[in-house]
Each structure stands twice: as structure tokens, then as C-alpha cells.
PDB file of C-alpha atoms and ligand atoms in Angstrom:
ATOM      1  CA  MET A   1     -14.626  24.202 -13.857  1.00  0.00           C
ATOM      2  CA  PHE A   2     -12.982  20.826 -13.824  1.00  0.00           C
ATOM      3  CA  ILE A   3     -10.862  19.121 -11.347  1.00  0.00           C
ATOM      4  CA  ASP A   4      -7.612  17.539 -12.343  1.00  0.00           C
ATOM      5  CA  SER A   5      -7.759  15.072  -8.500  1.00  0.00           C
ATOM      6  CA  HIS A   6      -5.004  12.920  -9.206  1.00  0.00           C
ATOM      7  CA  CYS A   7      -1.305  14.094 -10.945  1.00  0.00           C
ATOM      8  CA  HIS A   8       2.154  13.970 -11.089  1.00  0.00           C
ATOM      9  CA  LEU A   9       3.189  17.736 -11.472  1.00  0.00           C
ATOM     10  CA  ASP A  10       7.202  17.570  -9.672  1.00  0.00           C
ATOM     11  CA  PHE A  11       7.904  14.977 -11.920  1.00  0.00           C
ATOM     12  CA  PRO A  12      10.541  16.799 -13.991  1.00  0.00           C
ATOM     13  CA  GLU A  13       8.753  16.318 -17.371  1.00  0.00           C
ATOM     14  CA  LEU A  14       5.728  18.214 -16.161  1.00  0.00           C
ATOM     15  CA  LEU A  15       8.384  20.805 -14.361  1.00  0.00           C
ATOM     16  CA  ALA A  16       9.922  20.980 -17.340  1.00  0.00           C
ATOM     17  CA  GLU A  17       7.010  22.595 -18.398  1.00  0.00           C
ATOM     18  CA  ARG A  18       5.605  24.790 -15.682  1.00  0.00           C
ATOM     19  CA  GLU A  19       4.001  27.946 -17.710  1.00  0.00           C
ATOM     20  CA  SER A  20       2.557  25.743 -20.742  1.00  0.00           C
ATOM     21  CA  VAL A  21       0.675  23.789 -18.199  1.00  0.00           C
ATOM     22  CA  LEU A  22      -0.559  25.891 -16.303  1.00  0.00           C
ATOM     23  CA  ALA A  23      -1.660  27.748 -19.485  1.00  0.00           C
ATOM     24  CA  LEU A  24      -3.466  24.509 -21.002  1.00  0.00           C
ATOM     25  CA  MET A  25      -5.361  24.280 -17.706  1.00  0.00           C
ATOM     26  CA  ARG A  26      -6.589  27.991 -17.959  1.00  0.00           C
ATOM     27  CA  ALA A  27      -7.637  27.429 -21.909  1.00  0.00           C
ATOM     28  CA  ASN A  28      -9.579  23.774 -21.059  1.00  0.00           C
ATOM     29  CA  GLN A  29     -10.980  25.754 -17.483  1.00  0.00           C
ATOM     30  CA  VAL A  30      -9.396  23.046 -15.514  1.00  0.00           C
ATOM     31  CA  SER A  31      -9.667  25.385 -11.998  1.00  0.00           C
ATOM     32  CA  HIS A  32      -7.612  22.899  -9.842  1.00  0.00           C
ATOM     33  CA  ALA A  33      -5.571  19.883  -9.135  1.00  0.00           C
ATOM     34  CA  LEU A  34      -4.101  17.642  -7.042  1.00  0.00           C
ATOM     35  CA  THR A  35      -0.682  16.869  -7.310  1.00  0.00           C
ATOM     36  CA  ILE A  36       0.222  13.366  -5.439  1.00  0.00           C
ATOM     37  CA  SER A  37       2.943  12.694  -3.171  1.00  0.00           C
ATOM     38  CA  THR A  38       4.777   9.073  -3.926  1.00  0.00           C
ATOM     39  CA  THR A  39       7.711   9.149  -2.331  1.00  0.00           C
ATOM     40  CA  LEU A  40       9.500  10.407   1.218  1.00  0.00           C
ATOM     41  CA  LYS A  41      12.696  12.223  -0.477  1.00  0.00           C
ATOM     42  CA  SER A  42      10.573  14.104  -3.514  1.00  0.00           C
ATOM     43  CA  PHE A  43       7.782  15.888  -0.853  1.00  0.00           C
ATOM     44  CA  PRO A  44       9.182  18.408  -0.139  1.00  0.00           C
ATOM     45  CA  ALA A  45       8.644  18.999  -4.535  1.00  0.00           C
ATOM     46  CA  VAL A  46       5.127  18.287  -4.372  1.00  0.00           C
ATOM     47  CA  ARG A  47       4.131  20.444  -1.514  1.00  0.00           C
ATOM     48  CA  ALA A  48       6.171  23.555  -3.069  1.00  0.00           C
ATOM     49  CA  VAL A  49       4.550  22.555  -6.214  1.00  0.00           C
ATOM     50  CA  ALA A  50       0.266  23.299  -3.855  1.00  0.00           C
ATOM     51  CA  GLU A  51       2.965  26.818  -2.359  1.00  0.00           C
ATOM     52  CA  ALA A  52       3.302  28.035  -5.117  1.00  0.00           C
ATOM     53  CA  ASN A  53      -0.116  27.567  -6.934  1.00  0.00           C
ATOM     54  CA  ALA A  54      -3.059  28.825  -5.294  1.00  0.00           C
ATOM     55  CA  ASN A  55      -5.748  26.749  -7.363  1.00  0.00           C
ATOM     56  CA  MET A  56      -3.684  23.570  -6.349  1.00  0.00           C
ATOM     57  CA  TRP A  57      -3.189  20.836  -3.477  1.00  0.00           C
ATOM     58  CA  CYS A  58      -1.625  18.074  -2.441  1.00  0.00           C
ATOM     59  CA  SER A  59      -1.628  14.675  -1.646  1.00  0.00           C
ATOM     60  CA  ALA A  60       1.547  13.141   1.143  1.00  0.00           C
ATOM     61  CA  GLY A  61       2.497   9.071   1.038  1.00  0.00           C
ATOM     62  CA  VAL A  62       5.010   6.988  -0.233  1.00  0.00           C
ATOM     63  CA  HIS A  63       3.554   4.899  -3.659  1.00  0.00           C
ATOM     64  CA  PRO A  64       3.003   1.423  -3.080  1.00  0.00           C
ATOM     65  CA  ASP A  65       6.103   0.964  -5.889  1.00  0.00           C
ATOM     66  CA  GLU A  66       8.389   3.216  -3.995  1.00  0.00           C
ATOM     67  CA  GLN A  67      11.836   1.939  -3.634  1.00  0.00           C
ATOM     68  CA  VAL A  68      13.657   4.805  -3.451  1.00  0.00           C
ATOM     69  CA  ASP A  69      13.410   6.256   0.349  1.00  0.00           C
ATOM     70  CA  ASP A  70      16.339   5.119   2.976  1.00  0.00           C
ATOM     71  CA  HIS A  71      13.160   3.754   5.293  1.00  0.00           C
ATOM     72  CA  GLU A  72       9.700   3.191   5.249  1.00  0.00           C
ATOM     73  CA  PRO A  73       7.092   5.773   6.353  1.00  0.00           C
ATOM     74  CA  THR A  74       6.076   5.540  10.169  1.00  0.00           C
ATOM     75  CA  VAL A  75       2.241   7.437  10.938  1.00  0.00           C
ATOM     76  CA  GLU A  76       4.171   9.946  12.880  1.00  0.00           C
ATOM     77  CA  GLU A  77       6.411  11.004   9.378  1.00  0.00           C
ATOM     78  CA  LEU A  78       2.788  11.204   6.797  1.00  0.00           C
ATOM     79  CA  LEU A  79       1.382  13.373  10.295  1.00  0.00           C
ATOM     80  CA  GLU A  80       4.239  15.488   9.948  1.00  0.00           C
ATOM     81  CA  MET A  81       3.538  15.578   6.826  1.00  0.00           C
ATOM     82  CA  ALA A  82      -0.340  15.697   6.442  1.00  0.00           C
ATOM     83  CA  ALA A  83      -0.166  18.573   9.180  1.00  0.00           C
ATOM     84  CA  HIS A  84       0.386  21.162   6.404  1.00  0.00           C
ATOM     85  CA  PRO A  85      -2.319  23.609   5.297  1.00  0.00           C
ATOM     86  CA  LYS A  86      -1.896  22.452   1.952  1.00  0.00           C
ATOM     87  CA  VAL A  87      -2.140  19.054   2.066  1.00  0.00           C
ATOM     88  CA  VAL A  88      -5.730  17.315   2.220  1.00  0.00           C
ATOM     89  CA  ALA A  89      -4.725  13.650   1.900  1.00  0.00           C
ATOM     90  CA  ILE A  90      -2.888  10.486   2.491  1.00  0.00           C
ATOM     91  CA  GLY A  91      -1.257   8.808  -0.791  1.00  0.00           C
ATOM     92  CA  GLU A  92      -1.424   7.984  -2.996  1.00  0.00           C
ATOM     93  CA  THR A  93      -1.217   4.567  -1.287  1.00  0.00           C
ATOM     94  CA  GLY A  94      -2.291   0.786  -1.587  1.00  0.00           C
ATOM     95  CA  LEU A  95      -0.802  -2.417  -3.300  1.00  0.00           C
ATOM     96  CA  ASP A  96       0.293  -2.771  -6.401  1.00  0.00           C
ATOM     97  CA  TYR A  97       1.019  -6.883  -7.878  1.00  0.00           C
ATOM     98  CA  TYR A  98       2.039  -6.029 -11.215  1.00  0.00           C
ATOM     99  CA  ARG A  99       5.003  -4.607 -11.091  1.00  0.00           C
ATOM    100  CA  LEU A 100       6.536  -5.988  -7.967  1.00  0.00           C
ATOM    101  CA  VAL A 101       6.283  -9.688  -6.686  1.00  0.00           C
ATOM    102  CA  GLU A 102       5.857 -11.771  -3.588  1.00  0.00           C
ATOM    103  CA  PRO A 103       7.170 -11.186  -0.979  1.00  0.00           C
ATOM    104  CA  LEU A 104       5.828  -8.342  -0.829  1.00  0.00           C
ATOM    105  CA  ASP A 105       5.264  -7.668   2.972  1.00  0.00           C
ATOM    106  CA  TRP A 106       7.015  -4.286   3.331  1.00  0.00           C
ATOM    107  CA  GLN A 107       3.490  -3.461   0.578  1.00  0.00           C
ATOM    108  CA  ARG A 108       0.380  -4.405   2.961  1.00  0.00           C
ATOM    109  CA  GLU A 109       2.717  -2.826   5.194  1.00  0.00           C
ATOM    110  CA  ARG A 110       3.398   0.295   4.356  1.00  0.00           C
ATOM    111  CA  PHE A 111      -0.494   0.544   3.214  1.00  0.00           C
ATOM    112  CA  ARG A 112      -1.903  -0.032   6.506  1.00  0.00           C
ATOM    113  CA  ILE A 113       0.693   2.718   7.841  1.00  0.00           C
ATOM    114  CA  HIS A 114      -0.979   4.807   5.866  1.00  0.00           C
ATOM    115  CA  ILE A 115      -4.543   3.623   7.041  1.00  0.00           C
ATOM    116  CA  ARG A 116      -3.088   4.502  10.066  1.00  0.00           C
ATOM    117  CA  ALA A 117      -1.982   7.722   9.543  1.00  0.00           C
ATOM    118  CA  ALA A 118      -5.330   9.488   7.749  1.00  0.00           C
ATOM    119  CA  LYS A 119      -7.472   8.671  10.476  1.00  0.00           C
ATOM    120  CA  ALA A 120      -5.099  10.326  12.686  1.00  0.00           C
ATOM    121  CA  CYS A 121      -5.517  12.853  10.964  1.00  0.00           C
ATOM    122  CA  GLY A 122      -8.892  12.479   9.510  1.00  0.00           C
ATOM    123  CA  LYS A 123      -8.127  12.856   6.410  1.00  0.00           C
ATOM    124  CA  PRO A 124      -8.938  10.985   3.463  1.00  0.00           C
ATOM    125  CA  LEU A 125      -6.626   8.827   1.658  1.00  0.00           C
ATOM    126  CA  VAL A 126      -5.615   7.804  -2.348  1.00  0.00           C
ATOM    127  CA  ILE A 127      -5.535   4.382  -2.846  1.00  0.00           C
ATOM    128  CA  HIS A 128      -4.432   2.911  -5.801  1.00  0.00           C
ATOM    129  CA  THR A 129      -4.217  -0.759  -6.917  1.00  0.00           C
ATOM    130  CA  ARG A 130      -3.507  -3.160  -9.009  1.00  0.00           C
ATOM    131  CA  ASN A 131      -3.656  -7.097 -10.040  1.00  0.00           C
ATOM    132  CA  ALA A 132      -4.398  -6.477  -6.134  1.00  0.00           C
ATOM    133  CA  GLN A 133      -8.262  -6.656  -5.802  1.00  0.00           C
ATOM    134  CA  ALA A 134      -9.305  -8.689  -2.961  1.00  0.00           C
ATOM    135  CA  ASP A 135      -6.112  -7.568  -0.205  1.00  0.00           C
ATOM    136  CA  THR A 136      -6.829  -4.301  -1.068  1.00  0.00           C
ATOM    137  CA  LEU A 137     -10.372  -3.978   0.025  1.00  0.00           C
ATOM    138  CA  ARG A 138      -9.440  -7.294   3.274  1.00  0.00           C
ATOM    139  CA  LEU A 139      -6.796  -4.461   4.147  1.00  0.00           C
ATOM    140  CA  MET A 140      -9.068  -1.313   4.116  1.00  0.00           C
ATOM    141  CA  GLN A 141     -12.023  -3.418   6.504  1.00  0.00           C
ATOM    142  CA  GLU A 142      -9.194  -4.535   8.367  1.00  0.00           C
ATOM    143  CA  GLU A 143      -7.937  -1.331   9.369  1.00  0.00           C
ATOM    144  CA  GLY A 144     -10.754   0.376   8.858  1.00  0.00           C
ATOM    145  CA  ALA A 145     -10.445   2.797   6.072  1.00  0.00           C
ATOM    146  CA  ALA A 146     -14.087   3.534   5.905  1.00  0.00           C
ATOM    147  CA  GLU A 147     -14.180   6.129   8.973  1.00  0.00           C
ATOM    148  CA  VAL A 148     -11.684   8.309   6.833  1.00  0.00           C
ATOM    149  CA  GLY A 149     -12.926   7.581   3.564  1.00  0.00           C
ATOM    150  CA  GLY A 150     -10.947   8.234   0.859  1.00  0.00           C
ATOM    151  CA  VAL A 151     -10.752   7.641  -3.659  1.00  0.00           C
ATOM    152  CA  MET A 152      -9.902   4.579  -5.558  1.00  0.00           C
ATOM    153  CA  HIS A 153      -7.491   6.702  -8.671  1.00  0.00           C
ATOM    154  CA  CYS A 154      -6.802   5.596 -11.728  1.00  0.00           C
ATOM    155  CA  PHE A 155      -9.763   3.099 -11.664  1.00  0.00           C
ATOM    156  CA  THR A 156      -9.483   0.075 -13.932  1.00  0.00           C
ATOM    157  CA  GLU A 157     -11.979  -2.335 -11.640  1.00  0.00           C
ATOM    158  CA  SER A 158     -14.863  -4.292 -12.575  1.00  0.00           C
ATOM    159  CA  GLN A 159     -17.876  -3.443 -11.119  1.00  0.00           C
ATOM    160  CA  ALA A 160     -17.941  -5.499  -7.460  1.00  0.00           C
ATOM    161  CA  ILE A 161     -14.507  -3.769  -6.617  1.00  0.00           C
ATOM    162  CA  ALA A 162     -16.259  -0.245  -7.219  1.00  0.00           C
ATOM    163  CA  ASP A 163     -19.726  -1.362  -5.181  1.00  0.00           C
ATOM    164  CA  ALA A 164     -16.835  -2.905  -2.334  1.00  0.00           C
ATOM    165  CA  ALA A 165     -14.952   0.593  -2.174  1.00  0.00           C
ATOM    166  CA  MET A 166     -18.283   2.884  -2.902  1.00  0.00           C
ATOM    167  CA  ALA A 167     -19.850   0.621   0.406  1.00  0.00           C
ATOM    168  CA  MET A 168     -16.294   1.958   2.530  1.00  0.00           C
ATOM    169  CA  ASN A 169     -17.387   5.476   2.091  1.00  0.00           C
ATOM    170  CA  PHE A 170     -14.886   5.714  -1.367  1.00  0.00           C
ATOM    171  CA  TYR A 171     -14.858   7.307  -4.291  1.00  0.00           C
ATOM    172  CA  ILE A 172     -14.506   5.878  -8.260  1.00  0.00           C
ATOM    173  CA  SER A 173     -11.902   8.606  -9.942  1.00  0.00           C
ATOM    174  CA  PHE A 174     -11.437   7.715 -13.644  1.00  0.00           C
ATOM    175  CA  SER A 175      -8.175   8.865 -16.041  1.00  0.00           C
ATOM    176  CA  GLY A 176      -7.950   8.329 -19.428  1.00  0.00           C
ATOM    177  CA  ILE A 177      -8.035   5.089 -19.738  1.00  0.00           C
ATOM    178  CA  VAL A 178     -11.800   5.289 -19.744  1.00  0.00           C
ATOM    179  CA  THR A 179     -11.555   6.545 -23.500  1.00  0.00           C
ATOM    180  CA  PHE A 180      -9.918   3.767 -24.662  1.00  0.00           C
ATOM    181  CA  LYS A 181     -11.220   2.090 -27.287  1.00  0.00           C
ATOM    182  CA  ASN A 182     -10.327  -1.711 -25.522  1.00  0.00           C
ATOM    183  CA  ALA A 183     -11.563  -0.481 -21.582  1.00  0.00           C
ATOM    184  CA  LYS A 184     -15.024  -1.388 -22.259  1.00  0.00           C
ATOM    185  CA  GLU A 185     -15.738  -3.510 -18.827  1.00  0.00           C
ATOM    186  CA  LEU A 186     -14.618  -0.034 -17.544  1.00  0.00           C
ATOM    187  CA  LYS A 187     -17.145   2.029 -19.925  1.00  0.00           C
ATOM    188  CA  GLU A 188     -20.077   0.077 -18.272  1.00  0.00           C
ATOM    189  CA  VAL A 189     -18.522   0.899 -15.251  1.00  0.00           C
ATOM    190  CA  ALA A 190     -18.270   4.573 -15.202  1.00  0.00           C
ATOM    191  CA  LYS A 191     -21.780   4.648 -16.781  1.00  0.00           C
ATOM    192  CA  ALA A 192     -22.830   2.677 -13.095  1.00  0.00           C
ATOM    193  CA  VAL A 193     -21.310   4.630 -11.004  1.00  0.00           C
ATOM    194  CA  PRO A 194     -23.574   7.014  -9.408  1.00  0.00           C
ATOM    195  CA  LEU A 195     -22.705  11.005 -10.262  1.00  0.00           C
ATOM    196  CA  GLU A 196     -22.146  12.325  -6.866  1.00  0.00           C
ATOM    197  CA  ARG A 197     -19.679   9.067  -6.447  1.00  0.00           C
ATOM    198  CA  MET A 198     -17.602  10.261  -9.137  1.00  0.00           C
ATOM    199  CA  LEU A 199     -13.879  11.545  -9.578  1.00  0.00           C
ATOM    200  CA  ILE A 200     -11.944  12.548 -12.689  1.00  0.00           C
ATOM    201  CA  GLU A 201      -7.763  12.706 -13.160  1.00  0.00           C
ATOM    202  CA  THR A 202      -5.331  13.096 -15.432  1.00  0.00           C
ATOM    203  CA  ASP A 203      -2.467  10.612 -13.458  1.00  0.00           C
ATOM    204  CA  SER A 204      -0.773  13.097 -15.750  1.00  0.00           C
ATOM    205  CA  PRO A 205       2.444  12.352 -16.718  1.00  0.00           C
ATOM    206  CA  TYR A 206       1.157   8.717 -17.928  1.00  0.00           C
ATOM    207  CA  LEU A 207      -1.434   7.897 -19.265  1.00  0.00           C
ATOM    208  CA  ALA A 208      -3.589  10.506 -21.739  1.00  0.00           C
ATOM    209  CA  PRO A 209      -6.767  10.437 -23.085  1.00  0.00           C
ATOM    210  CA  MET A 210      -7.877  10.323 -26.616  1.00  0.00           C
ATOM    211  CA  PRO A 211      -7.121  11.944 -28.730  1.00  0.00           C
ATOM    212  CA  TYR A 212      -3.284  12.325 -27.261  1.00  0.00           C
ATOM    213  CA  ARG A 213      -3.171   8.597 -26.284  1.00  0.00           C
ATOM    214  CA  GLY A 214       0.818   8.178 -26.015  1.00  0.00           C
ATOM    215  CA  LYS A 215       1.425  11.334 -25.728  1.00  0.00           C
ATOM    216  CA  ARG A 216       2.594  12.997 -22.644  1.00  0.00           C
ATOM    217  CA  ASN A 217      -0.319  14.365 -20.327  1.00  0.00           C
ATOM    218  CA  GLN A 218      -1.194  17.003 -17.962  1.00  0.00           C
ATOM    219  CA  PRO A 219      -3.483  18.888 -16.114  1.00  0.00           C
ATOM    220  CA  GLY A 220      -5.820  20.662 -18.580  1.00  0.00           C
ATOM    221  CA  TYR A 221      -5.786  17.261 -20.744  1.00  0.00           C
ATOM    222  CA  VAL A 222      -9.107  15.740 -17.561  1.00  0.00           C
ATOM    223  CA  LYS A 223     -11.286  17.862 -20.101  1.00  0.00           C
ATOM    224  CA  HIS A 224     -11.493  15.178 -21.801  1.00  0.00           C
ATOM    225  CA  VAL A 225     -12.206  12.664 -19.854  1.00  0.00           C
ATOM    226  CA  ALA A 226     -15.136  14.480 -18.711  1.00  0.00           C
ATOM    227  CA  GLU A 227     -15.773  14.724 -22.481  1.00  0.00           C
ATOM    228  CA  HIS A 228     -15.564  11.348 -22.862  1.00  0.00           C
ATOM    229  CA  ILE A 229     -17.912   9.906 -19.391  1.00  0.00           C
ATOM    230  CA  ALA A 230     -20.628  12.520 -20.793  1.00  0.00           C
ATOM    231  CA  GLU A 231     -20.829  10.767 -23.583  1.00  0.00           C
ATOM    232  CA  LEU A 232     -20.851   7.374 -22.351  1.00  0.00           C
ATOM    233  CA  ARG A 233     -24.091   8.716 -20.006  1.00  0.00           C
ATOM    234  CA  GLY A 234     -25.625  10.921 -22.442  1.00  0.00           C
ATOM    235  CA  ILE A 235     -25.209  13.487 -20.280  1.00  0.00           C
ATOM    236  CA  SER A 236     -23.799  17.244 -20.273  1.00  0.00           C
ATOM    237  CA  VAL A 237     -20.156  17.595 -19.619  1.00  0.00           C
ATOM    238  CA  GLU A 238     -21.346  20.330 -17.603  1.00  0.00           C
ATOM    239  CA  ASP A 239     -23.321  18.220 -15.162  1.00  0.00           C
ATOM    240  CA  VAL A 240     -20.222  15.377 -15.298  1.00  0.00           C
ATOM    241  CA  ALA A 241     -18.094  19.044 -14.531  1.00  0.00           C
ATOM    242  CA  LYS A 242     -20.347  20.294 -12.171  1.00  0.00           C
ATOM    243  CA  ALA A 243     -20.995  16.534  -9.915  1.00  0.00           C
ATOM    244  CA  THR A 244     -17.112  15.841  -9.748  1.00  0.00           C
ATOM    245  CA  THR A 245     -16.320  19.409  -8.851  1.00  0.00           C
ATOM    246  CA  ALA A 246     -18.906  19.238  -5.725  1.00  0.00           C
ATOM    247  CA  ASN A 247     -17.146  15.521  -5.357  1.00  0.00           C
ATOM    248  CA  PHE A 248     -14.052  16.864  -4.855  1.00  0.00           C
ATOM    249  CA  PHE A 249     -14.348  19.438  -2.445  1.00  0.00           C
ATOM    250  CA  ARG A 250     -17.007  17.393  -0.463  1.00  0.00           C
ATOM    251  CA  LEU A 251     -13.944  14.833  -0.071  1.00  0.00           C
ATOM    252  CA  PHE A 252     -11.221  16.740   0.059  1.00  0.00           C
ATOM    253  CA  ALA A 253     -12.466  19.209   3.237  1.00  0.00           C
ATOM    254  CA  GLY A 254      -9.161  20.563   3.147  1.00  0.00           C
ATOM    255  CA  ALA A 255      -9.428  22.385  -0.390  1.00  0.00           C
ATOM    256  CA  LYS A 256     -11.447  25.820  -0.336  1.00  0.00           C
ATOM    257  CA  ALA A 257     -12.231  26.870  -4.065  1.00  0.00           C
TER     258      ALA A 257
HETATM  259 ZN1   ZN B 301      -1.763   5.277  -8.808  1.00  0.00          ZN
HETATM  260 ZN1   ZN B 302      -0.537   8.456  -9.684  1.00  0.00          ZN
END
């Protein structure tokens, strides 16, 4: 059994295909999924997906790139969202200097607010980082993110960044990117990260793994991420499934199988 630790099932392209998405999960032995919040506005829809499916949970948070809400989230607001029993994590949050340019003080402040909320409710963080390694680690350190831990999702950084995050109690989650031919350095990281620190995800509807690259992604495809990691490490896919599933339930303690 595989678990997709990060997907966006409230996005229209997946919501519209609900039944076939669930059917492929079953066919590919993807037993559970964590659907991730990206805006305050869309949170009720994210939560509704988790409420409608016994094998799904959700997070509460605002993506670092998102600017559709009419105000910045407050710690109190995030705590209110996170109080729901189906909410097992805070995020996705973090820093993204790829799509947006400075001044990004608001983005760093938003990240700090999420870390404070996570510490206040004791739920782990789902962290997104792109072109912002140094600041991401610095803010995690300054705000004491290690106290709750979490996951560096859709990991594309170096081994040094993975090590720094693991030292702060974080798991490393690999997406379909690890299956891409040109992701040479990332494949090395996927070989080196201890199995007991690893999660797998799709980040669907984006980033479909090989052999579906360029197509609409979905949670059922997380199986291909696991297969590729197993191949890289020279172990069985069952071992990858077993470890990443156990890790999921250890990290997201609010999720019960
Ligand atoms: Zn992300
Ligand atoms: Zn995401």
C-alpha cells in the first residue's frame, strides 16, 4: 500500500475527475492521501475532500506564492482551521523566490506565522522551498520548527539541505521529479536519505512521474515514484511502500489508518 503525502484534490482538474481518481488509487494500491491547502478561500473545499473520504486527510495553510486571499493568515485563523480532526498538518508554507521577486517580506512573515501556528497546535509542517534554501533553513531555525518537525515536500534540493532539514526533525518527500532523466543530483539524494526519513508524493495535478510526464498527475501515480526509488536503491518496492507508509503515520499522528 502506498500513500500520497501531498496532492491538491480540490483543484478543478482533479475534482472534476473524482471518481476516476479514486478508482486509479484503488487499482494502484494507493491507500491514503493527504490533500493540501493553498489558500484561505479554498480551505473549505480542501476540508470537504477530507471529510468525504475516510482514507484522506488535509492540511491548513496558505502557499507562499498565493495572493488570492484578501488578507494574510493569522496564527489564530490557522489554529481555528487546524482544530478540525481531519486536519493533520500546517501548510503548505515556506518560501518561493522562483516565481516572485523581492520585496518578499510578506512571504517570510507568512512562513513565520505558519511555524508559530504549528507549534501552538502541535501539528507538523508541510514546507515548500524553491530558490530560497538559505532563508528557508534560517527561518525554520529562528522560529524553532524542529519542535514540531514536518516534511520538506517535493524535494529538489541538495544533500546538504536534506541533511540540515533532517537534523531539524524533518522528513524528505520525493515527487515525480525524481523519475525525470535529468534529475541526476536528486536521484543521488533519493539514494542517500535514510528510508525511515522518506515520504513519497505526487503534488498532483502537477509534475506527473515518468511515464506520464507532461500529463495531468493524480494520486494513483505515486506508485511510480515508489517504484523508481526502489530501483535506484536496489530494494523492493514493498520495502519503499512499507517504510513510507509507516513514516506517514508516524509524522502525521492525527491520521489514523
Ligand atoms: Zn509546493
Ligand atoms: Zn503542493
